[in-house]
CSV table of C-alpha atoms in Angstrom, one decimal:
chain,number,residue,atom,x,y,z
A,1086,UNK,CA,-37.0,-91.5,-13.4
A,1087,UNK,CA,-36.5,-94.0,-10.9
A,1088,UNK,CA,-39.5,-95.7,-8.8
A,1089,UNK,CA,-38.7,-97.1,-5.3
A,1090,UNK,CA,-41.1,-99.1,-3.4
A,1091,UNK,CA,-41.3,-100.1,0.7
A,1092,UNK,CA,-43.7,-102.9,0.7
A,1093,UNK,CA,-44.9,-103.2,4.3
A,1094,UNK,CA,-47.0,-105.5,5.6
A,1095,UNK,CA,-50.1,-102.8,5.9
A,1096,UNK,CA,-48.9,-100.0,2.9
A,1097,UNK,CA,-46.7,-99.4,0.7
A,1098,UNK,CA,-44.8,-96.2,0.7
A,1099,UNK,CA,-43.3,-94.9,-3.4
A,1100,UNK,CA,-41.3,-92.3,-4.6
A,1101,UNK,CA,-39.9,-91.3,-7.3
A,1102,UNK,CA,-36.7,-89.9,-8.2
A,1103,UNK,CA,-36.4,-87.6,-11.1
A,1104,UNK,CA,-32.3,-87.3,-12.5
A,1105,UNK,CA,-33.7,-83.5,-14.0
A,1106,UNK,CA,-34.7,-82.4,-10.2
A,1107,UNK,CA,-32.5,-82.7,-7.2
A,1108,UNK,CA,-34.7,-84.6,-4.7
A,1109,UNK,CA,-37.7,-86.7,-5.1
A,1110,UNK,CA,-40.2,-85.4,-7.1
A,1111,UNK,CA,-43.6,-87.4,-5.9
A,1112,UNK,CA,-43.8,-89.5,-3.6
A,1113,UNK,CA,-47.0,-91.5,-1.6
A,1114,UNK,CA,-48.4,-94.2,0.3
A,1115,UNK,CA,-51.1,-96.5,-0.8
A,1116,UNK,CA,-52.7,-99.6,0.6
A,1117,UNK,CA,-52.8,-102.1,-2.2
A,1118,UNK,CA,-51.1,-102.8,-5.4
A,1119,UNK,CA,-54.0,-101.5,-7.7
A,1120,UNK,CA,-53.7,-98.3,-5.7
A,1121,UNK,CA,-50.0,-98.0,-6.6
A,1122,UNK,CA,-50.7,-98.3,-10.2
A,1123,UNK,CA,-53.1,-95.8,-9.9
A,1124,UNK,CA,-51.7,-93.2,-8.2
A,1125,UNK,CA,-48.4,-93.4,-10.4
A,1126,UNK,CA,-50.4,-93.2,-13.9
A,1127,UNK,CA,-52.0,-90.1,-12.7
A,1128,UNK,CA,-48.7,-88.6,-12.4
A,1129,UNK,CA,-47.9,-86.3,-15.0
A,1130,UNK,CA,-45.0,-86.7,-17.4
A,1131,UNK,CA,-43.7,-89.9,-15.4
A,1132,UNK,CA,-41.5,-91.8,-17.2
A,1133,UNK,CA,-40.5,-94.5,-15.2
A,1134,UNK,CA,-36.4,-95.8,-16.7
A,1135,UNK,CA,-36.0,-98.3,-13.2
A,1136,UNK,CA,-37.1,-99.3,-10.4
A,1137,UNK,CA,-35.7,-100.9,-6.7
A,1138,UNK,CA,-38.0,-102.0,-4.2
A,1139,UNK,CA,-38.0,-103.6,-0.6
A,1140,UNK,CA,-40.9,-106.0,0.6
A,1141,UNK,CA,-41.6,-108.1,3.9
A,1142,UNK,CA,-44.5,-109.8,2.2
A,1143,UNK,CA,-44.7,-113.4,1.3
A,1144,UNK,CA,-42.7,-114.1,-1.7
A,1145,UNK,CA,-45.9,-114.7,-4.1
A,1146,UNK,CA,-47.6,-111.3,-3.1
A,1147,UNK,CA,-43.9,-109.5,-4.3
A,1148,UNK,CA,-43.4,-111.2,-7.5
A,1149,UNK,CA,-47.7,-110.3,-8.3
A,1150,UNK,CA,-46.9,-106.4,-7.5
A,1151,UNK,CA,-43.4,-106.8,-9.8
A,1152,UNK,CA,-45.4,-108.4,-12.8
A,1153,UNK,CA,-47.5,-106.0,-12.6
A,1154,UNK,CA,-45.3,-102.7,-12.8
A,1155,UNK,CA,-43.7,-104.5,-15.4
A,1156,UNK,CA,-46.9,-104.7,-17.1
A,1157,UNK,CA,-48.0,-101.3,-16.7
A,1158,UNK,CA,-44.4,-99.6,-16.8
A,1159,UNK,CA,-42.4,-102.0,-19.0
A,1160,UNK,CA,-39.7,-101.2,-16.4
A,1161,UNK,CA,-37.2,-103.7,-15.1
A,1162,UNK,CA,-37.2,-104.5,-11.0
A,1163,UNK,CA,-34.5,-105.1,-8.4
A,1164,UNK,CA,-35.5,-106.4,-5.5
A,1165,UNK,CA,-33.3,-106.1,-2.3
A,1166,UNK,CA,-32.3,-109.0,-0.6
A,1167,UNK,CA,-30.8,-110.3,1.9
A,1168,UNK,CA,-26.8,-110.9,3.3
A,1169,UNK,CA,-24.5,-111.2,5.6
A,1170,UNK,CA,-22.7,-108.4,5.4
A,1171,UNK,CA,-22.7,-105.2,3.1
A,1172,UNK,CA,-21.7,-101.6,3.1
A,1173,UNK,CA,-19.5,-102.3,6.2
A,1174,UNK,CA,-22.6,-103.9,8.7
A,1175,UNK,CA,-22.8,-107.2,9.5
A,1176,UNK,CA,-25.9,-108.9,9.7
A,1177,UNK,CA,-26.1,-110.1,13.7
A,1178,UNK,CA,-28.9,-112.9,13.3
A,1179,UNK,CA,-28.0,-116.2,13.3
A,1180,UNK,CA,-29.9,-117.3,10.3
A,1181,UNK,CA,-29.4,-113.9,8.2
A,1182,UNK,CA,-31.8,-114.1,5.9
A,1183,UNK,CA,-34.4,-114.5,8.6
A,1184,UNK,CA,-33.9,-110.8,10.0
A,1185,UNK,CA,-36.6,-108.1,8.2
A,1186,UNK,CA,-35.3,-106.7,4.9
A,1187,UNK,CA,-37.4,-103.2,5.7
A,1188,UNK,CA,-34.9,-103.1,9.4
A,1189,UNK,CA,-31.7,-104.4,7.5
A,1190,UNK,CA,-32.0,-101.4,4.9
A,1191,UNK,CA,-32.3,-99.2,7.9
A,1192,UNK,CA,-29.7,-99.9,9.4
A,1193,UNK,CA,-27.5,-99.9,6.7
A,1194,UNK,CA,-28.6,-96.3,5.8
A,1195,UNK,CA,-28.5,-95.2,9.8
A,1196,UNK,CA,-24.8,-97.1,9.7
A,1197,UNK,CA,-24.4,-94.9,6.3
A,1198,UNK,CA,-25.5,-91.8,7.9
A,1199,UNK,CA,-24.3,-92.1,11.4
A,1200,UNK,CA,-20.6,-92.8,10.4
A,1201,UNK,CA,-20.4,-94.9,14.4
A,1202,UNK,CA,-22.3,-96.8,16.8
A,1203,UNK,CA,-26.3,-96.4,16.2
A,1204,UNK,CA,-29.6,-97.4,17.5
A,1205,UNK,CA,-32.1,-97.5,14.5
A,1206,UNK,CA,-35.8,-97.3,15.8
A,1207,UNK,CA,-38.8,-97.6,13.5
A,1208,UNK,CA,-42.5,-97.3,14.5
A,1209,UNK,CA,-44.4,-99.6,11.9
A,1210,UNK,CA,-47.0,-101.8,12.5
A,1211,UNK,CA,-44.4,-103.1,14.4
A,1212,UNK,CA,-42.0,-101.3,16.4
A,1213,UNK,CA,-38.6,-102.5,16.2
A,1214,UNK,CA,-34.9,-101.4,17.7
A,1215,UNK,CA,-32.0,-103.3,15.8
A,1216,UNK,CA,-28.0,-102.2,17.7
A,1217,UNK,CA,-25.4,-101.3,15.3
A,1218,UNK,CA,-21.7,-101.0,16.8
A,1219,UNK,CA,-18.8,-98.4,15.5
A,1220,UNK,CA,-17.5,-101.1,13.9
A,1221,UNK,CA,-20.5,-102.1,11.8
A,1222,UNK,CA,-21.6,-105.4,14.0
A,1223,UNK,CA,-25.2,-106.0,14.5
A,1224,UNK,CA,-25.7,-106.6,18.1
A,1225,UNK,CA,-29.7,-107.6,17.2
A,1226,UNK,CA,-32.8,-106.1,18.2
A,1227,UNK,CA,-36.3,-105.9,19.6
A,1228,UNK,CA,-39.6,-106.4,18.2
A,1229,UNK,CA,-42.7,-105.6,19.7
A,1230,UNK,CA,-46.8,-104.9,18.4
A,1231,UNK,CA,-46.9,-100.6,17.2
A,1232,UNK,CA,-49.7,-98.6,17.4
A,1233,UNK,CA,-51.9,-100.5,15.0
A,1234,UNK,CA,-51.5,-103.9,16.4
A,1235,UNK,CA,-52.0,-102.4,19.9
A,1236,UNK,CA,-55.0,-100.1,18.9
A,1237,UNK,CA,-56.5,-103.3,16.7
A,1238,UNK,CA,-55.9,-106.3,19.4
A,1239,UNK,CA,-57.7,-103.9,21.9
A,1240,UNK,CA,-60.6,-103.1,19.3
A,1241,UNK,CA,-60.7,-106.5,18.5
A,1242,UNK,CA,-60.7,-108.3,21.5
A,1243,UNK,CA,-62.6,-105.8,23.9
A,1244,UNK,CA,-66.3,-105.4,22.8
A,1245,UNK,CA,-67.0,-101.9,24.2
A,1246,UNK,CA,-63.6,-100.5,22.6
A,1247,UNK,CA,-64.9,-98.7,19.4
A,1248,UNK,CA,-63.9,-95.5,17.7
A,1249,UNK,CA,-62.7,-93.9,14.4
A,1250,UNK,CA,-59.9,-92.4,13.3
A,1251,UNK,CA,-60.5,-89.0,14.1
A,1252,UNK,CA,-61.0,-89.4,17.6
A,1253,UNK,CA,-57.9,-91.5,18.1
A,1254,UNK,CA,-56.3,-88.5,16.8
A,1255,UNK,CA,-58.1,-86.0,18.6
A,1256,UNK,CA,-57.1,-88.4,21.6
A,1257,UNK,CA,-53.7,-87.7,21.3
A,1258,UNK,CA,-53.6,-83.9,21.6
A,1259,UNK,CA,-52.3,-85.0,24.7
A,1260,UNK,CA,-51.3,-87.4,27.2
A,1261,UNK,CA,-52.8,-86.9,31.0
A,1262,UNK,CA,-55.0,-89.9,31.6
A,1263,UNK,CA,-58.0,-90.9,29.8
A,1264,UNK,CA,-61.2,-89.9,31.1
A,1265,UNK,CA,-63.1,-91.7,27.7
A,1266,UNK,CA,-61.9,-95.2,26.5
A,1267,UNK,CA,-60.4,-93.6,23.5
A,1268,UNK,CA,-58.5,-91.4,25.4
A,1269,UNK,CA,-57.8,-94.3,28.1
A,1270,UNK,CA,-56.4,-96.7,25.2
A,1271,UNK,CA,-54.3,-94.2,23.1
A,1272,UNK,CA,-53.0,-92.4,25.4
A,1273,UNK,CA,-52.1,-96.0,26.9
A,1274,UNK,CA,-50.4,-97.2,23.6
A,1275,UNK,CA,-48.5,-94.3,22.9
A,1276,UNK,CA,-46.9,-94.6,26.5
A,1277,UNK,CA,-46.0,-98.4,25.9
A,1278,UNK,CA,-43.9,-97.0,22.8
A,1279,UNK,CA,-42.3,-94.6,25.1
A,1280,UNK,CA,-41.7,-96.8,27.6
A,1281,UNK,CA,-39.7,-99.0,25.1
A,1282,UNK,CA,-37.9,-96.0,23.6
A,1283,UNK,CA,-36.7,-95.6,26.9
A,1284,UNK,CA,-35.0,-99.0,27.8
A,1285,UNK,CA,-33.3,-99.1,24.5
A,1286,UNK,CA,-31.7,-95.8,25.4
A,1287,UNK,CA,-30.9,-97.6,28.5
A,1288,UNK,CA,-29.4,-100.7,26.8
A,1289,UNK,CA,-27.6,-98.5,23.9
A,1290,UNK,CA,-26.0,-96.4,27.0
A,1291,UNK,CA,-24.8,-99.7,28.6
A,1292,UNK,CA,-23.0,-100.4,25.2
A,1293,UNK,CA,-21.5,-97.0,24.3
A,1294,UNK,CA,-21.7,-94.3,27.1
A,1295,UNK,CA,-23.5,-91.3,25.2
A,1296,UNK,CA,-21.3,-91.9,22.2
A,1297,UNK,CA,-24.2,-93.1,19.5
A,1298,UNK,CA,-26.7,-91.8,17.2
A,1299,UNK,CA,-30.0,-92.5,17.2
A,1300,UNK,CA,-32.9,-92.7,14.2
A,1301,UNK,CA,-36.4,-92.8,14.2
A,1302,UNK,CA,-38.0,-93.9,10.9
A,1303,UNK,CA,-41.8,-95.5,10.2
A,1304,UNK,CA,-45.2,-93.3,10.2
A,1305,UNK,CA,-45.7,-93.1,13.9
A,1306,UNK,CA,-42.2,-92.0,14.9
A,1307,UNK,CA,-43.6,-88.7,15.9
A,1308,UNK,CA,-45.6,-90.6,18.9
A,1309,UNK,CA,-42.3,-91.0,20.5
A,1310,UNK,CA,-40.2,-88.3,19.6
A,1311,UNK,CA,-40.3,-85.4,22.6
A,1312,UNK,CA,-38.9,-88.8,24.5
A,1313,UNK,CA,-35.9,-88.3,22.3
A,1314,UNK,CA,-35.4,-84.8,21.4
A,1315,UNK,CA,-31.7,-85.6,20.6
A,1316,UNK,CA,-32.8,-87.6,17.8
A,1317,UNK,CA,-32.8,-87.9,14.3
A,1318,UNK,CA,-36.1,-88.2,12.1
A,1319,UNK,CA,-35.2,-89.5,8.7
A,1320,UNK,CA,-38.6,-90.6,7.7
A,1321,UNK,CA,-37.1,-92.3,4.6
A,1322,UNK,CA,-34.1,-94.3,6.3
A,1323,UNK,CA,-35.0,-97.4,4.4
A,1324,UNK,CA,-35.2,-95.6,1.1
A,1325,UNK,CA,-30.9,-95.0,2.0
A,1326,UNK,CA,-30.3,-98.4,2.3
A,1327,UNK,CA,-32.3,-99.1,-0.6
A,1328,UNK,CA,-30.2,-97.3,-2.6
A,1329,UNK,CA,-26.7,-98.7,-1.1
A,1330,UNK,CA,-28.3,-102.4,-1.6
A,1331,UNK,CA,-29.9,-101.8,-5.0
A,1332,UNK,CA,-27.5,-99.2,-7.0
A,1333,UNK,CA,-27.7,-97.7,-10.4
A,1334,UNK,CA,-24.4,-97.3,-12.2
């Protein structure tokens, strides 16, 4: 069975991969390491044989979480990292260990998957958009607060903005304007994110006519999807370039 691990900045997100089954076989999303540890002991029969993971936290907090499945799993741990170029893309930044290993394993997988020119979008805690040419050069990207940096600034900053959960959701059901300020600053959000859907469409159209693909990936994708009907939802996009930058033989 192998584990793999996407260690964002707010959760990480696990699967595992079972040889015997075709697919993943459980799979979750947690908010600390002890969580993680937790959730895969309680999983019956797992036998863990490796494990690959990707993390955008510090250094210090990744090499804690690895010593500690090595602990509790006796498994061994790749860690992605970065480079210039692999599986035919070539990393655009100038410094290219400086660009976000959770965007540069998407867009090897959407490069992977699209076979030509794509525009990788993933709605995170940030959202970002990273330009991938039908020759495999990154043409760099955008970065820009998501959901839950918007909906937290505005909590934290504005003393009468308070709400739970629930209603945020409930908020959402749809998107006239807000006649409560939960409605007023969801609603508000969620048409930022559109609104910067829409001018990388623009900029990706500039590059390549209509000839391009375009991936939505991260846990609040689906805020923005009826403003790209024509796209495609791979809700595990990094997981693919996981695998293409840590393989198994």
């Amino acid at each position: 069975m192998i584990l793999e691990l996407d260690c964002g900045n707010s959760f990480i997100k696990w699967r595992v991969l079972d040889s015997q089954v075709a697919g993943t076989s459980v799979e979750g999303v947690v908010d600390s390491d002890l969580a993680l540890i937790e959730s895969l002991i309680a999983v019956p029969g797992l036998l863990l044989t490796r494990c690959r993971l990707v993390s955008v936290r510090a250094s210090e907090e990744t090499d804690k979480l690895v010593a500690a499945l090595q602990e509790a799993f006796g498994v061994t741990v790749s860690c992605a990292t970065s480079a210039r170029e692999m599986a035919g893309v070539r990393n655009g930044y100038e410094e290219f260990e400086r660009l976000g290993l959770d965007r540069w394993l998407a867009m090897l997988g959407g490069f992977k998957l699209a076979s030509g020119a794509c525009l990788v979008l993933d709605f995170g805690t940030a959202a970002t958009a990273d330009f991938i040419a039908a020759d495999g050069k990154h043409l760099g990207g955008f970065i820009c607060p998501g959901m839950p940096l918007m909906r937290s600034q505005l909590r934290t900053h504005t003393r009468k903005i308070r709400y739970d959960d629930a209603a945020a959701e409930q908020a959402l059901e749809r998107l006239s304007p807000g006649r409560t300020t939960v409605e007023a600053v969801e609603r508000g959000c969620t048409l930022m994110l559109r609104g910067f859907v829409l001018t990388q469409l623009e900029l990706a159209r500039r590059y390549w006519g209509d000839d391009f693909t375009v991936f939505l990936t991260g846990g609040d994708a689906d805020l923005v999807s009826d403003a790209v009907p024509h796209a495609r939802f791979i809700p595990d996009l990094v997981f693919v370039g996981l695998a293409m930058a840590c393989p198994f033989s």
